[in-house]
Coordinates of C-alpha atoms in Angstrom, one line a residue:
M192 CA -29.4 2.3 -30.4
I193 CA -26.5 2.3 -28.0
L194 CA -23.7 -0.3 -28.2
S195 CA -21.2 -0.9 -25.5
L196 CA -17.9 -2.8 -25.9
A197 CA -15.7 -4.0 -23.0
A198 CA -12.0 -4.9 -23.3
C199 CA -11.2 -8.5 -22.5
G200 CA -8.0 -10.5 -22.9
E201 CA -5.9 -9.1 -25.7
E202 CA -8.5 -6.6 -26.9
Q203 CA -7.9 -3.0 -25.9
A204 CA -10.1 0.0 -25.2
Q205 CA -9.2 3.4 -24.0
S206 CA -10.2 4.5 -20.5
P207 CA -8.4 6.4 -17.6
S208 CA -6.9 4.1 -15.0
A209 CA -4.9 4.5 -11.8
D210 CA -2.8 2.5 -9.4
K211 CA -1.4 0.1 -12.0
P212 CA 1.8 -1.8 -11.3
S213 CA 4.8 -0.3 -13.0
A214 CA 8.0 -1.2 -14.7
T215 CA 11.1 1.0 -15.3
T216 CA 13.6 0.3 -18.0
S217 CA 16.7 2.1 -19.0
V218 CA 19.6 1.1 -21.3
Q219 CA 22.5 -0.5 -19.4
P220 CA 25.9 -1.3 -20.6
S221 CA 26.4 -4.7 -22.0
G222 CA 26.7 -7.6 -19.6
K223 CA 25.1 -10.8 -18.4
D224 CA 21.4 -10.6 -17.9
S225 CA 20.4 -11.4 -14.3
L226 CA 17.0 -11.1 -12.6
T227 CA 15.9 -11.4 -9.0
I228 CA 12.3 -12.6 -8.7
E229 CA 10.3 -12.3 -5.4
V230 CA 6.9 -13.9 -5.2
K231 CA 4.3 -13.6 -2.3
A232 CA 1.0 -15.4 -1.9
S233 CA -0.4 -12.1 -0.6
A234 CA 0.9 -8.7 0.5
Q235 CA 1.3 -9.9 4.1
A236 CA 2.8 -13.3 3.2
P237 CA 6.5 -14.2 3.4
A238 CA 8.3 -14.0 0.0
K239 CA 10.0 -16.7 -2.0
K240 CA 13.0 -15.3 -3.8
W241 CA 15.1 -16.6 -6.7
T242 CA 17.7 -15.5 -9.1
L243 CA 17.6 -16.2 -12.8
T244 CA 20.1 -16.0 -15.6
C245 CA 19.3 -17.0 -19.2
D246 CA 21.4 -18.2 -22.1
P247 CA 22.2 -20.5 -20.6
A248 CA 19.4 -20.9 -18.0
G249 CA 20.8 -20.7 -14.5
G250 CA 20.6 -19.2 -11.0
D251 CA 18.6 -20.8 -8.2
H252 CA 15.2 -20.5 -9.9
P253 CA 13.3 -23.8 -9.6
K254 CA 12.1 -23.7 -13.3
A255 CA 15.0 -21.7 -14.9
E256 CA 14.6 -23.2 -18.4
Q257 CA 10.8 -22.7 -18.5
A258 CA 11.2 -19.1 -17.1
C259 CA 13.8 -18.2 -19.7
A260 CA 11.6 -19.7 -22.5
A261 CA 8.6 -17.7 -21.4
L262 CA 10.6 -14.5 -21.2
G263 CA 12.0 -15.2 -24.7
K264 CA 8.5 -15.6 -26.2
A265 CA 6.9 -12.6 -24.4
Q266 CA 7.0 -9.3 -26.2
A267 CA 8.1 -6.6 -23.8
P268 CA 7.6 -8.9 -20.7
F269 CA 8.2 -6.2 -18.1
Q270 CA 6.1 -3.3 -19.6
P271 CA 3.2 -2.3 -17.3
V272 CA -0.4 -2.2 -18.5
P273 CA -0.9 1.2 -20.1
A274 CA -2.6 3.7 -17.8
N275 CA -5.4 4.3 -20.2
Q276 CA -6.1 0.5 -20.7
M277 CA -9.7 -0.6 -19.9
C278 CA -9.5 -3.9 -18.0
T279 CA -12.1 -6.5 -17.0
K280 CA -12.8 -6.7 -13.3
I281 CA -11.7 -10.3 -13.0
Y282 CA -9.8 -10.9 -9.8
G283 CA -7.2 -13.6 -10.1
G284 CA -5.9 -13.7 -6.5
P285 CA -3.8 -11.8 -4.0
E286 CA -0.4 -12.9 -5.4
I287 CA 2.3 -10.3 -6.0
A288 CA 5.6 -10.6 -7.7
T289 CA 8.5 -8.2 -8.3
V290 CA 11.3 -8.6 -10.8
K291 CA 14.5 -6.6 -10.6
G292 CA 17.8 -6.7 -12.4
T293 CA 18.9 -6.7 -16.1
W294 CA 17.2 -8.2 -19.1
K295 CA 18.4 -7.8 -22.7
N296 CA 20.8 -5.0 -21.5
E297 CA 18.0 -3.0 -19.9
R298 CA 17.4 -2.4 -16.2
V299 CA 14.2 -4.0 -14.9
S300 CA 12.1 -3.1 -11.9
A301 CA 8.6 -4.5 -12.5
K302 CA 5.7 -5.4 -10.3
F303 CA 3.1 -8.1 -11.2
T304 CA -0.3 -8.6 -9.6
R305 CA -3.5 -10.6 -10.5
D306 CA -5.9 -7.7 -9.7
D307 CA -7.8 -7.6 -13.0
G308 CA -8.0 -9.1 -16.5
C309 CA -5.1 -7.0 -17.8
E310 CA -2.8 -7.9 -15.0
L311 CA -3.9 -11.6 -15.2
N312 CA -3.0 -11.6 -18.9
R313 CA 0.4 -10.0 -18.2
W314 CA 1.1 -12.5 -15.3
T315 CA 0.1 -15.5 -17.5
K316 CA 2.4 -14.6 -20.3
V317 CA 5.5 -15.0 -18.1
A318 CA 4.0 -17.4 -15.4
P319 CA 6.9 -19.8 -15.3
L320 CA 9.0 -16.8 -14.1
F321 CA 7.1 -16.9 -10.8
G322 CA 7.7 -20.6 -10.1
D323 CA 5.1 -22.4 -8.0
V324 CA 3.3 -19.5 -6.4
P325 CA 3.1 -20.0 -2.6
K326 CA -0.3 -20.8 -1.2
V327 CA -2.1 -18.2 0.9
R328 CA -2.1 -19.4 4.6

């Protein structure tokens, strides 16, 4: 008898994977956290761009308080999906977001997509950060 298990949502399985969006973090000197968020409806679409500061919530982000709350609740919000993570092939759409700046005294350079179940889960955890995602034209 052969059993097969697939990873879905929060569950994890080990499998090689490539071309995953990435994040880079490094310790920075203490200072005010500030992020620049850029969201596109697709790779070819024009970008919407905002700045966000938290504690207190500010910048020109349209949903600054909700975005800061989502980031505060998320564990390691800018970490990429591990390269060996098996993910469901659930496509969530062509949207792309990048986040750059400083968060909790660490440099952030992260890319978010909705290409599969793992990336959808990652996007959903911090969805208010992306505001109202522009529609594909």
